[in-house]
PDB file of C-alpha atoms in Angstrom:
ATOM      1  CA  UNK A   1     -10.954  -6.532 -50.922  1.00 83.00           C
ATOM      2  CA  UNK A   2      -8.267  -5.433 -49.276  1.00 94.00           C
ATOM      3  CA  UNK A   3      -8.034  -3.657 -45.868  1.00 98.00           C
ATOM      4  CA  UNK A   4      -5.053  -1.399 -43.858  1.00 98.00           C
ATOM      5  CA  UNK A   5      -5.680  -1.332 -39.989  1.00 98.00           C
ATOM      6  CA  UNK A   6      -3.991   1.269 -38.331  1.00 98.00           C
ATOM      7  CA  UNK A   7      -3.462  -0.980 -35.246  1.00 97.00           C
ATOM      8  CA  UNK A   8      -3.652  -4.381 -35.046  1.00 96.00           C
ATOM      9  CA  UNK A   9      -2.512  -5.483 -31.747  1.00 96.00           C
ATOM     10  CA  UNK A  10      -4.437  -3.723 -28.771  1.00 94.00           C
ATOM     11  CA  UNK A  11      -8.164  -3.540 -27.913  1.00 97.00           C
ATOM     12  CA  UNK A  12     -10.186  -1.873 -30.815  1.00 98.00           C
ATOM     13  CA  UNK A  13      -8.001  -2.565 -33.892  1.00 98.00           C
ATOM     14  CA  UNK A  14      -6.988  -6.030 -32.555  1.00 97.00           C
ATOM     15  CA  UNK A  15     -10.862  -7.102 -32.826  1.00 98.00           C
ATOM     16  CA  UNK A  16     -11.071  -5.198 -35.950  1.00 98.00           C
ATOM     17  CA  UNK A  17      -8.291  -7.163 -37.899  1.00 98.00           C
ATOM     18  CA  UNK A  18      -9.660 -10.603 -36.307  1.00 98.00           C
ATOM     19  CA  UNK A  19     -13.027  -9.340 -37.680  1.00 98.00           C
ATOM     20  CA  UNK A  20     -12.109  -8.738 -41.590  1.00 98.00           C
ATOM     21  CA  UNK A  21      -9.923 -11.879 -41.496  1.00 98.00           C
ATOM     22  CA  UNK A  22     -12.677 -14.202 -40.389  1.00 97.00           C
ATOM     23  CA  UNK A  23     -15.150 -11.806 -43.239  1.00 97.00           C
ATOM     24  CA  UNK A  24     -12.077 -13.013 -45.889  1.00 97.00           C
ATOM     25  CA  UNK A  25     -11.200  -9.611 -46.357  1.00 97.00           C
ATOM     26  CA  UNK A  26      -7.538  -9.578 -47.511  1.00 97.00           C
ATOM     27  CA  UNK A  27      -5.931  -7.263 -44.083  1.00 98.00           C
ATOM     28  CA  UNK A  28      -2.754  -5.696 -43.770  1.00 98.00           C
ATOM     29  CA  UNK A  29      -1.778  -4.052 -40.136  1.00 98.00           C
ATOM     30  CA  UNK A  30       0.584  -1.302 -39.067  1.00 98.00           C
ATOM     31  CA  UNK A  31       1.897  -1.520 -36.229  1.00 98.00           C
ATOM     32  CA  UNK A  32       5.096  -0.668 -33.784  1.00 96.00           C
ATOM     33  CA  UNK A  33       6.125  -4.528 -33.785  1.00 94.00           C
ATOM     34  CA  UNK A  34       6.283  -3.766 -29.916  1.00 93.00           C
ATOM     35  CA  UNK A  35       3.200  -6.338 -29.189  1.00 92.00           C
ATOM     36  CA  UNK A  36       3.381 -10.028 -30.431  1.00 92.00           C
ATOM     37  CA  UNK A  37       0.502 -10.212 -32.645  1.00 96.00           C
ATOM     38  CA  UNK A  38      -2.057 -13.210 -31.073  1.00 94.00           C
ATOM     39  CA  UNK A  39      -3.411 -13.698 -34.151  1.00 96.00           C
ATOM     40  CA  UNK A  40      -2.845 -15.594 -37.925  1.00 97.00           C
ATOM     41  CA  UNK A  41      -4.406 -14.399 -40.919  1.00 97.00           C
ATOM     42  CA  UNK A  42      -3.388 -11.537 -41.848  1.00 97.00           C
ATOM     43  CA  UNK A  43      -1.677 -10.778 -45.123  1.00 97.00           C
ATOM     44  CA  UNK A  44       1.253  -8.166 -44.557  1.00 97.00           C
ATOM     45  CA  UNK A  45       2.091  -7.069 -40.801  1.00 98.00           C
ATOM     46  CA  UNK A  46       3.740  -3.621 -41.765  1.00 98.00           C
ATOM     47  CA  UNK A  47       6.168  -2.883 -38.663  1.00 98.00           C
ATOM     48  CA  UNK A  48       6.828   1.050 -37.941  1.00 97.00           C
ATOM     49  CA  UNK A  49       6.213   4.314 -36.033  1.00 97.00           C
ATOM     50  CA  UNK A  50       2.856   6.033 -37.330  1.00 96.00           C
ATOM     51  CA  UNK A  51       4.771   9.244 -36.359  1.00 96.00           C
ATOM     52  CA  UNK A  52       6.998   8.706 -38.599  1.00 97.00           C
ATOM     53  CA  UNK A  53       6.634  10.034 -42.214  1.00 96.00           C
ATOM     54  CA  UNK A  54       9.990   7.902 -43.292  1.00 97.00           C
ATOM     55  CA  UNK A  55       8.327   4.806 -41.611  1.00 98.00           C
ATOM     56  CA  UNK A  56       4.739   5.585 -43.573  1.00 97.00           C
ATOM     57  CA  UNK A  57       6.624   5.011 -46.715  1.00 97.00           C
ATOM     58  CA  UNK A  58       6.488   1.362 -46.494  1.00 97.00           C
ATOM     59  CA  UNK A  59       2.669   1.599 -47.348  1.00 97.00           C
ATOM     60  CA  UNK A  60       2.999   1.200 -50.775  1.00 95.00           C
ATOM     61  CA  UNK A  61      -0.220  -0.358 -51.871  1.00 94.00           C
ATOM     62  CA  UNK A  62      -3.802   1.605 -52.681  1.00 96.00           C
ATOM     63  CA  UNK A  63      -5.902   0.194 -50.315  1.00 98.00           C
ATOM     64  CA  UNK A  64     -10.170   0.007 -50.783  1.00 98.00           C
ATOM     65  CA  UNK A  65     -10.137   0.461 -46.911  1.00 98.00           C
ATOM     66  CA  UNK A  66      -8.562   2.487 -44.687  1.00 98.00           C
ATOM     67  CA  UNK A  67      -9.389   1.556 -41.011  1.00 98.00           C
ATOM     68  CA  UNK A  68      -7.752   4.392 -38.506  1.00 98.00           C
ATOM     69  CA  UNK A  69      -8.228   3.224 -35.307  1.00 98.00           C
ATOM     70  CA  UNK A  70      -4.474   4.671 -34.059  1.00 97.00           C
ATOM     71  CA  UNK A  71      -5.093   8.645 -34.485  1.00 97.00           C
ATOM     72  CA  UNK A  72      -5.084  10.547 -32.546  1.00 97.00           C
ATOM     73  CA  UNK A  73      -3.945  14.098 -33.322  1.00 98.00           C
ATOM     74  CA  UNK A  74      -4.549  16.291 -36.089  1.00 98.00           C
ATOM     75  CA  UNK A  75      -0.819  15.331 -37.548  1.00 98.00           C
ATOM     76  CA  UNK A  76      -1.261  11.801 -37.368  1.00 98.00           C
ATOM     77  CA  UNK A  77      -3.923  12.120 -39.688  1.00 98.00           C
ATOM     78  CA  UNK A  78      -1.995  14.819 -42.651  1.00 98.00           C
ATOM     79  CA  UNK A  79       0.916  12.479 -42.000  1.00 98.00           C
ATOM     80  CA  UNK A  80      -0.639   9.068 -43.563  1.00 98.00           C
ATOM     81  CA  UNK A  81      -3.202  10.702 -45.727  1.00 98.00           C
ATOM     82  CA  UNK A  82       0.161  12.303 -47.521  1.00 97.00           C
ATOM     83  CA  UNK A  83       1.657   9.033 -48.009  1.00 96.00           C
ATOM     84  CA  UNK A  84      -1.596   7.368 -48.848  1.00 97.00           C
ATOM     85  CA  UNK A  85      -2.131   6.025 -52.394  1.00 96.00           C
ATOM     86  CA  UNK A  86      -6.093   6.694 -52.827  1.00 95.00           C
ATOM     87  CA  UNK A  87      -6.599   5.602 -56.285  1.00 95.00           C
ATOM     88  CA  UNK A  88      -8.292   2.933 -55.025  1.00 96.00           C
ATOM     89  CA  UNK A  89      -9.328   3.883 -51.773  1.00 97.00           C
ATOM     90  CA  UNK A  90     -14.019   3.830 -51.049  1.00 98.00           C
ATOM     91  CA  UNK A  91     -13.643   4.496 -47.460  1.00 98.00           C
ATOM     92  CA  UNK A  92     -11.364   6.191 -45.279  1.00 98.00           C
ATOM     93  CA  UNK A  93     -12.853   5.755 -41.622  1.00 98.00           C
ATOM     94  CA  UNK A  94     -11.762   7.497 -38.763  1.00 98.00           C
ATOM     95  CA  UNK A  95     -12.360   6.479 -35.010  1.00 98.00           C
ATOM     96  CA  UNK A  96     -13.000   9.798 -32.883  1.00 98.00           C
ATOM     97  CA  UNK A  97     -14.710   9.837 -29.894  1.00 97.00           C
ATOM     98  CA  UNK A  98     -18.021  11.333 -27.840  1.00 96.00           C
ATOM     99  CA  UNK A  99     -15.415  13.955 -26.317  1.00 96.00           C
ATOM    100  CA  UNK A 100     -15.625  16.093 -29.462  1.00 97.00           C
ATOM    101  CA  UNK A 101     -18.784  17.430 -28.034  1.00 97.00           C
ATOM    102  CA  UNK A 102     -19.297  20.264 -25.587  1.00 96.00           C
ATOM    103  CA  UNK A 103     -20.350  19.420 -22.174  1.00 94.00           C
ATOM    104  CA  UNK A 104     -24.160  18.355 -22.033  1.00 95.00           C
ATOM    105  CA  UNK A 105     -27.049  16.783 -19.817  1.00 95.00           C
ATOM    106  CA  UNK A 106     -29.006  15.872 -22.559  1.00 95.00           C
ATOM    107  CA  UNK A 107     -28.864  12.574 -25.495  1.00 97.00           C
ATOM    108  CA  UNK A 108     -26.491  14.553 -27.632  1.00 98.00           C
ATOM    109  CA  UNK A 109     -27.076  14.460 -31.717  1.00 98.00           C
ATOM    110  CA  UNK A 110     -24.080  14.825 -34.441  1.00 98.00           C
ATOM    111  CA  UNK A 111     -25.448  18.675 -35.121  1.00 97.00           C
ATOM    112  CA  UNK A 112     -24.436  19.447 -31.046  1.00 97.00           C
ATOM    113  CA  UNK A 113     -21.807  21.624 -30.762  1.00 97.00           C
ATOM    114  CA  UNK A 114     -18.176  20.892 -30.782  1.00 97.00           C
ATOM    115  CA  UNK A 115     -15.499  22.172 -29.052  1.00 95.00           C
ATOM    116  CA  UNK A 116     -13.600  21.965 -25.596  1.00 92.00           C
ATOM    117  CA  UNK A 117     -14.566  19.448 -23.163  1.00 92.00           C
ATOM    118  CA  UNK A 118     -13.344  19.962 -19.523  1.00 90.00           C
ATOM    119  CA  UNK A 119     -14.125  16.424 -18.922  1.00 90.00           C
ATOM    120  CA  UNK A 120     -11.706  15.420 -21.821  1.00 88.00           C
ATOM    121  CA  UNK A 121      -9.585  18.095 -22.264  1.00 87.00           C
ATOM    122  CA  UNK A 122      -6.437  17.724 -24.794  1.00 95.00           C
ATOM    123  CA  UNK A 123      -7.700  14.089 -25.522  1.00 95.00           C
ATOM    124  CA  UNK A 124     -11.344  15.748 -27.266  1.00 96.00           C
ATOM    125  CA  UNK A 125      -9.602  18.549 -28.716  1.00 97.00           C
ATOM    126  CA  UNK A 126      -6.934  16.472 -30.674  1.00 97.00           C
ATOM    127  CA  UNK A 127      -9.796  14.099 -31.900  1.00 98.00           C
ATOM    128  CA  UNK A 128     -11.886  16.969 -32.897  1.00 98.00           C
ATOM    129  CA  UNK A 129      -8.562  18.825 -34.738  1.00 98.00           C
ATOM    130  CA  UNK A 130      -8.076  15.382 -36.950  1.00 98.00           C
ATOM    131  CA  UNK A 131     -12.096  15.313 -37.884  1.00 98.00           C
ATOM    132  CA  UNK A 132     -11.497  18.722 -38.883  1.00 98.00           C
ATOM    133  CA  UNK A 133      -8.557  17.551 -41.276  1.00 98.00           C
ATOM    134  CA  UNK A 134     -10.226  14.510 -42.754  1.00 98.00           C
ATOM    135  CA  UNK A 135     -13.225  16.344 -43.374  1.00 98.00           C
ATOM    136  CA  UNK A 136     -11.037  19.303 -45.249  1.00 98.00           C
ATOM    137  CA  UNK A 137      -9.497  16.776 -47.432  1.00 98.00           C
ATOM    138  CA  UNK A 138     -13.381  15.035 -48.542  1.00 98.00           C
ATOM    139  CA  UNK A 139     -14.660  18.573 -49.374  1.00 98.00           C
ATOM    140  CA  UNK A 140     -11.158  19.948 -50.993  1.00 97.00           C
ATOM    141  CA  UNK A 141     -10.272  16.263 -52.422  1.00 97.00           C
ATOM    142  CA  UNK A 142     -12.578  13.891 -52.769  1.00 97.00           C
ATOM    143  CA  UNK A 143     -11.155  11.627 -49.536  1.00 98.00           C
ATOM    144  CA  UNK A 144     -13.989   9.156 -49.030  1.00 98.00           C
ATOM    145  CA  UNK A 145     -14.184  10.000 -45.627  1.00 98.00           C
ATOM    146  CA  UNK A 146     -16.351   8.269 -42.830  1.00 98.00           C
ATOM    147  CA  UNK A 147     -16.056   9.114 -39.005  1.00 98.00           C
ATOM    148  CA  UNK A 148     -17.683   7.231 -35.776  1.00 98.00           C
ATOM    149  CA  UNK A 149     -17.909   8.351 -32.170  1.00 98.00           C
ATOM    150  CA  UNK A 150     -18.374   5.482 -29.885  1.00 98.00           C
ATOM    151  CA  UNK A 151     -19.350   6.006 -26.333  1.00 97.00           C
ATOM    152  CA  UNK A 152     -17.616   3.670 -23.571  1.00 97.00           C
ATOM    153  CA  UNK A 153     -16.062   0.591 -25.613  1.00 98.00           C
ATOM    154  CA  UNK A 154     -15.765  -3.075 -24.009  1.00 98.00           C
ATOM    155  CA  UNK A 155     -14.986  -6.516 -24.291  1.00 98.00           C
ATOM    156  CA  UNK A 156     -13.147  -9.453 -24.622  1.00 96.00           C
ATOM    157  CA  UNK A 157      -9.138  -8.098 -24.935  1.00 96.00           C
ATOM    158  CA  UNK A 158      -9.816  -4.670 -23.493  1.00 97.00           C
ATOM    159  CA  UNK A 159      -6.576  -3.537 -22.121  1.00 95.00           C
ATOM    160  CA  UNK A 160      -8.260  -0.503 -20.132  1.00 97.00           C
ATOM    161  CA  UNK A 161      -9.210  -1.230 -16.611  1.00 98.00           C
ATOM    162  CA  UNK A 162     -12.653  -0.746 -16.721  1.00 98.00           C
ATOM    163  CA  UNK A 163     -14.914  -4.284 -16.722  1.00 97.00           C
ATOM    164  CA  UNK A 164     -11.879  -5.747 -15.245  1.00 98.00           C
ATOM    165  CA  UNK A 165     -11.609  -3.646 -12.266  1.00 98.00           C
ATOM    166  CA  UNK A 166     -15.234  -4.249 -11.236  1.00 98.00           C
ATOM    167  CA  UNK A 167     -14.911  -8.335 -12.252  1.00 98.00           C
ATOM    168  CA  UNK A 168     -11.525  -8.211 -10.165  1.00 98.00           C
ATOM    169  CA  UNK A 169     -13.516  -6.318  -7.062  1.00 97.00           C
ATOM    170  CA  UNK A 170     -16.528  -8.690  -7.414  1.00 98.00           C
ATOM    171  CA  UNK A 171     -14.326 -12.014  -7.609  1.00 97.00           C
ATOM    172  CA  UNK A 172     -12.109 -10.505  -4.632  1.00 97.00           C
ATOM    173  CA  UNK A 173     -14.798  -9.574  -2.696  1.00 97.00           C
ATOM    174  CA  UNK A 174     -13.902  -5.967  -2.139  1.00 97.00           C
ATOM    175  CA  UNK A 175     -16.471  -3.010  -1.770  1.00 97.00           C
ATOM    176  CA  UNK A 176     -16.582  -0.891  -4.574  1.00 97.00           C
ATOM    177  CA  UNK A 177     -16.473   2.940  -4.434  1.00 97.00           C
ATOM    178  CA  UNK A 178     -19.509   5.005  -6.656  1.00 97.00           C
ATOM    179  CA  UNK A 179     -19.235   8.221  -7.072  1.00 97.00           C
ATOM    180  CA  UNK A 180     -22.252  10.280  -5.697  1.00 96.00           C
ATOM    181  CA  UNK A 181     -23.830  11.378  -8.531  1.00 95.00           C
ATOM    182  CA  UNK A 182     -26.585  10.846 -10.843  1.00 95.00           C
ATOM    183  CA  UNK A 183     -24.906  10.804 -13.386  1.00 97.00           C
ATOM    184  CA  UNK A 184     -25.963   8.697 -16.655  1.00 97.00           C
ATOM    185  CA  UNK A 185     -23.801   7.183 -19.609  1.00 97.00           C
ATOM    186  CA  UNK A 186     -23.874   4.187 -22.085  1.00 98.00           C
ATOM    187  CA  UNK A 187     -21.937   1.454 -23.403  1.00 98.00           C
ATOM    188  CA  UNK A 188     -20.823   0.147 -26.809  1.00 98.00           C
ATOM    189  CA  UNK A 189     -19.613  -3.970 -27.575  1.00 98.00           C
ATOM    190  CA  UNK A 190     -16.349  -4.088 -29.500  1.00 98.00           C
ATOM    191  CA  UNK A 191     -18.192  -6.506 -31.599  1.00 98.00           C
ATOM    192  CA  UNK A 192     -21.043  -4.315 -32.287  1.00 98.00           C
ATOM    193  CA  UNK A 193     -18.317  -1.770 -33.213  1.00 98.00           C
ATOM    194  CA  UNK A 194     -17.109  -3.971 -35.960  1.00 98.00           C
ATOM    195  CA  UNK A 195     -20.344  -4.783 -37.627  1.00 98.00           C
ATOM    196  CA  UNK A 196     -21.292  -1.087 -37.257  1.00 98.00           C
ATOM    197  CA  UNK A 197     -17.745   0.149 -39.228  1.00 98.00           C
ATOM    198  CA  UNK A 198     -18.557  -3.278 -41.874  1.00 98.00           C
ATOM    199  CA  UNK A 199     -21.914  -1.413 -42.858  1.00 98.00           C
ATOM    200  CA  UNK A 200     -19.959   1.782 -43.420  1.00 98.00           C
ATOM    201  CA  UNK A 201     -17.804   0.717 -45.964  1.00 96.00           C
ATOM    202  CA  UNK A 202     -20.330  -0.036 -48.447  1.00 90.00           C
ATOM    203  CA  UNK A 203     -23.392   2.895 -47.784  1.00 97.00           C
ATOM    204  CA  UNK A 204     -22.326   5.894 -50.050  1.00 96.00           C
ATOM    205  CA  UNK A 205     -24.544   7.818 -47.280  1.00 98.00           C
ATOM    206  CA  UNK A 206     -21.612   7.648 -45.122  1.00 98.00           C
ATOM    207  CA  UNK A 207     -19.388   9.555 -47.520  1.00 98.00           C
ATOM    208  CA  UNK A 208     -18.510  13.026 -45.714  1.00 98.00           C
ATOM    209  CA  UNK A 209     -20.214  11.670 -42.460  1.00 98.00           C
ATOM    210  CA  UNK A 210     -19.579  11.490 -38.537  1.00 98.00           C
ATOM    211  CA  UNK A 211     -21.555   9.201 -36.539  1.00 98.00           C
ATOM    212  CA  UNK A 212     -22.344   8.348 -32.872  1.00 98.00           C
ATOM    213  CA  UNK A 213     -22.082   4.910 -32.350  1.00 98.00           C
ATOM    214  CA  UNK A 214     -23.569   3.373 -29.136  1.00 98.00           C
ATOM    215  CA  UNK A 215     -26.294   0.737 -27.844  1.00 98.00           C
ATOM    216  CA  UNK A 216     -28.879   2.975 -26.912  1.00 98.00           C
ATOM    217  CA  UNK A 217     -29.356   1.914 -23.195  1.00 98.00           C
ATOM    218  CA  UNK A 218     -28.583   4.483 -20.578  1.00 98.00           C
ATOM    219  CA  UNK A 219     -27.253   3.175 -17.237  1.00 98.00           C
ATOM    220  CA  UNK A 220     -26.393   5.690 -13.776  1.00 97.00           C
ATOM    221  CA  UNK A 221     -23.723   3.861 -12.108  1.00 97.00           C
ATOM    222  CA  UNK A 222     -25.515   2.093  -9.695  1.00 97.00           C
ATOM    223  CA  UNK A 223     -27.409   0.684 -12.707  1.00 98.00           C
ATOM    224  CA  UNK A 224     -24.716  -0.560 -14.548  1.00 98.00           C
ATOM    225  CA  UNK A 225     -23.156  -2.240 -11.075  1.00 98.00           C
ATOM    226  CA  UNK A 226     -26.220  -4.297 -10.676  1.00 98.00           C
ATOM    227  CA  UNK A 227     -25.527  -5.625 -14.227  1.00 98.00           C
ATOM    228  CA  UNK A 228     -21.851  -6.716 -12.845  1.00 98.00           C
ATOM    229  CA  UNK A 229     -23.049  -8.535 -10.016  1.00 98.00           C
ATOM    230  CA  UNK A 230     -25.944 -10.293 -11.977  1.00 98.00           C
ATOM    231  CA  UNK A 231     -23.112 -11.378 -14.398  1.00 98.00           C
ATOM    232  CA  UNK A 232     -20.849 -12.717 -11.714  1.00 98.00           C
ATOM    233  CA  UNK A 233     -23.668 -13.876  -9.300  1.00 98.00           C
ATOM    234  CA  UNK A 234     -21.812 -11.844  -6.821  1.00 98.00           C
ATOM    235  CA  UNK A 235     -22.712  -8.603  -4.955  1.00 97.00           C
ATOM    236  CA  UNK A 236     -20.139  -5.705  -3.286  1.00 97.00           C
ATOM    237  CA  UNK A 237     -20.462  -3.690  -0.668  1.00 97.00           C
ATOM    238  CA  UNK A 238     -21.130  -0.002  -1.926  1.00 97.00           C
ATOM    239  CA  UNK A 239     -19.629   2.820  -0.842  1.00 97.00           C
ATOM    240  CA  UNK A 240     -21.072   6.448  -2.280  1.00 96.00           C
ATOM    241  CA  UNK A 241     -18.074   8.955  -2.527  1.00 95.00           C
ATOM    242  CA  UNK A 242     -17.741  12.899  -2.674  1.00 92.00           C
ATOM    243  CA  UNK A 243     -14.053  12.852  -2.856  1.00 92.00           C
ATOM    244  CA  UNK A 244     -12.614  14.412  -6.127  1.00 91.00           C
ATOM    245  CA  UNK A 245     -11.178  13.739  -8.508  1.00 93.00           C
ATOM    246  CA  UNK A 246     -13.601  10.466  -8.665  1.00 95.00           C
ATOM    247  CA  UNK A 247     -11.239   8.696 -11.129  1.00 94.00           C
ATOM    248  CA  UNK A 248      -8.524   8.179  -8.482  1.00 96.00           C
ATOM    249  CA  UNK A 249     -11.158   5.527  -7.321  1.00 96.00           C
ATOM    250  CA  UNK A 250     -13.794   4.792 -10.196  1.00 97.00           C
ATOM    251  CA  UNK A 251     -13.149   3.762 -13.700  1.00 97.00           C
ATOM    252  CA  UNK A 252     -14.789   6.037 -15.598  1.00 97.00           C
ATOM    253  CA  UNK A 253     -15.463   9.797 -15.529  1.00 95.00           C
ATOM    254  CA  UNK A 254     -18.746  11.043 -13.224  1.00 96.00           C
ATOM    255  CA  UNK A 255     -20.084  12.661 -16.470  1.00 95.00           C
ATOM    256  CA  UNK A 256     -23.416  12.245 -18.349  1.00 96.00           C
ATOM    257  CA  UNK A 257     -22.049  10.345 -21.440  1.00 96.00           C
ATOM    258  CA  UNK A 258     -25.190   9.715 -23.719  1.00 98.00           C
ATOM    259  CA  UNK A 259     -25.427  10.273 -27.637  1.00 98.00           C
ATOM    260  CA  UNK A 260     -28.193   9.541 -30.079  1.00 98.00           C
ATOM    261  CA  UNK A 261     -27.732   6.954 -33.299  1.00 98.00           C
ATOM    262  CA  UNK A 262     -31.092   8.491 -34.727  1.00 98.00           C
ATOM    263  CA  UNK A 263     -28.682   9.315 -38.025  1.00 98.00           C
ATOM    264  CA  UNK A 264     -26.926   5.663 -37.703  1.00 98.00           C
ATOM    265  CA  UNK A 265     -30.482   4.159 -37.860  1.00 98.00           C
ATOM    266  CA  UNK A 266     -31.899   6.404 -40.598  1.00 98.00           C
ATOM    267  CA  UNK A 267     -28.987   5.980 -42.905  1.00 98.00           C
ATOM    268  CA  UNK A 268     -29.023   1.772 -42.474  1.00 98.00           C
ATOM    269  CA  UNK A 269     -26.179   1.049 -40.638  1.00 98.00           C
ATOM    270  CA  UNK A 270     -26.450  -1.694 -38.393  1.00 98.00           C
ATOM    271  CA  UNK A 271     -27.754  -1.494 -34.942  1.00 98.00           C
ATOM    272  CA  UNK A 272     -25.846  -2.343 -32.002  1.00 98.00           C
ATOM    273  CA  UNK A 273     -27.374  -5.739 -30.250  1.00 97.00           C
ATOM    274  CA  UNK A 274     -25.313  -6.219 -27.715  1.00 96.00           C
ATOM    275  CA  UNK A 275     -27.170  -5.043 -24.453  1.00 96.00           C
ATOM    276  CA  UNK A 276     -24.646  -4.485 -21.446  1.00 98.00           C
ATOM    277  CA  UNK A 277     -26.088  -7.605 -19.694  1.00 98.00           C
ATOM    278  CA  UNK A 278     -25.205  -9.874 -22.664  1.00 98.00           C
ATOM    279  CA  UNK A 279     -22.452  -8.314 -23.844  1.00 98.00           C
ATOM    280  CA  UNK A 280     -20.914  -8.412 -19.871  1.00 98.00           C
ATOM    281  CA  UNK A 281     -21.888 -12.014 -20.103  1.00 98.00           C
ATOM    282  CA  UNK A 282     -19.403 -12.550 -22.838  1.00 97.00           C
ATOM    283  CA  UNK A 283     -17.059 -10.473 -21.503  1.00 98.00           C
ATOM    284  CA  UNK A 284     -16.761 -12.416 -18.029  1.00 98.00           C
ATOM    285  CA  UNK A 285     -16.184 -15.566 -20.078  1.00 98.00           C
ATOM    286  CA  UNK A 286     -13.233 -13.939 -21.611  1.00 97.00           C
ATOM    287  CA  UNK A 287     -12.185 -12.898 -18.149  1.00 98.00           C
ATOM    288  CA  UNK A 288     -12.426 -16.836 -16.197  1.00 97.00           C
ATOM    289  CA  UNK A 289     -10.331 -18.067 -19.237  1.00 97.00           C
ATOM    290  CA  UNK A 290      -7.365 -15.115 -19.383  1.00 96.00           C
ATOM    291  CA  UNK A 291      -7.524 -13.783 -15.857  1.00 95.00           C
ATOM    292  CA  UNK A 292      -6.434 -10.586 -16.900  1.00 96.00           C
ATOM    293  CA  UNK A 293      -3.702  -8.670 -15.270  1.00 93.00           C
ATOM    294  CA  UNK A 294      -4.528  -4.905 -15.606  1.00 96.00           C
ATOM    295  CA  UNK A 295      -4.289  -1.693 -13.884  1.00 94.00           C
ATOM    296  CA  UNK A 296      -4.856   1.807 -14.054  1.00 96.00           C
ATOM    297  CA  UNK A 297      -2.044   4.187 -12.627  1.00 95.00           C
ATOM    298  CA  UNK A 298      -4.730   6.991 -12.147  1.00 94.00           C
ATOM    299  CA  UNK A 299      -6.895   5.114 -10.044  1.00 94.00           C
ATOM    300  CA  UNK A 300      -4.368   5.447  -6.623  1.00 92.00           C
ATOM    301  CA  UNK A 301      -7.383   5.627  -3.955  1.00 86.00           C
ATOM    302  CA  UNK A 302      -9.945   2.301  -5.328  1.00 79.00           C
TER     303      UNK A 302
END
């Protein structure tokens, strides 16, 4: 069976390749051949600029699989699905995002409104604009199309300063700043994420389909801090802040960030396991071993 990653060598699509290898899955990546790959296993490591229609032309081969973790934009999408050969193709899937939603307080379901974010801005609105094509292509030509939503993603190779920055604070022994707010959101393991897209790619009820994906568990900040220090054994001194923006300090954004898997569960996909205390557990592991070196440039006043 064979698989194309869009991606390969960062965060989500890095984890997804390692995945299908170690499931014997025959996987080819496309990447910019920027990023040694830290990896072996793969078949074909296809080197180019997604961007690039000239570039797309080296995918040659119909795929069964099409993972697209590196999309962004509504022309990212038109550009490969005009090169791809789908003769062979069961499963197209997509990786949006949450910020296709409008704003909301509540556990938000796939039939919730979609439009402009504030919170996300340009970032939802692109997502949303490349559902929109994907989805125009299943109804006008048959592209087995399947779409997931995750909420916050972590784990072991995350490359986004978010677990990090509190393990780094916690280890250092630096207070951490919270923003002052009740604010509630959840989390999603990377491996979770992978067994989640694996039942996808085989359950015709995905055909046509977007899904929130998500463990279930809803922490406030404070919430979710206690689960860092129980992890590390170590506790911060807290600071509550009213300054805005809050990401010049904090992580994430001081949003309510909470979707329902109701349709994930009914249709048999698997459910995420992974509870932020375990999955944290393995994700501090990863962190004693590499030691990490990240940053995030918006985050000036931490």
């Amino acid at each position: 069976m064979a698989i194309l990653i869009m991606g390969g060598s960062t965060f989500v699509s890095r984890n997804m390749a390692e995945h299908f290898i170690n499931e014997n899955y025959e996987v080819d990546i496309f990447t910019r051949g920027i990023k040694t790959i830290p990896y072996s296993g793969y078949r074909k490591h296809i080197r180019g600029d997604r961007h690039n229609s000239e570039d797309l032309k080296q995918i040659t081969e119909s795929y069964e699989y099409v993972l697209d973790i590196t999309a962004y934009t509504e022309n990212d999408i038109k550009l490969l699905v005009d090169q791809l050969d789908t003769t062979l193709l069961k499963r197209y899937i997509f990786c949006s995002s949450g910020a296709v939603y409008l704003p909301s307080n509540d556990l938000i379901t796939e039939d919730y409104p979609l439009g402009e974010n504030y919170n996300w801005r340009k970032y939802g609105l692109d997502k949303l604009a490349a559902e929109n094509h994907l989805m125009n292509e299943y109804h006008n030509h048959n592209l087995p199309v399947t779409i997931f939503r995750p909420t916050y993603l972590y784990g072991p190779n995350n490359v986004l300063y978010r677990e990090s920055y509190f393990f780094d604070q916690l280890t250092e022994g630096n207070s951490i700043k919270l923003p002052d707010s009740i604010n509630k959101t959840q989390f999603i393991h990377i491996h979770d994420l992978c067994l989640i897209v694996q039942s996808m790619m085989k359950n015709d009820k995905c055909l046509g389909e977007a899904y929130n994906v998500t463990h279930e568990s809803v922490y406030d900040f404070n919430e979710m801090l206690d689960i860092f220090e129980r992890v590390t054994n170590k506790k911060a001194e807290r600071i509550i802040s009213d300054e805005e923006p809050s990401r010049k300090y904090f992580p994430y954004r001081d949003l309510t960030y909470t979707l329902s898997i109701k349709k994930l569960k009914e249709h048999g996909l698997h459910v995420p396991k992974f509870d932020l205390y375990e999955g944290l557990k393995q994700t501090y592991e990863w962190y004693k071993v590499t030691q990490p070196k990240l940053h995030d440039p918006v985050m000036t006043n931490k």
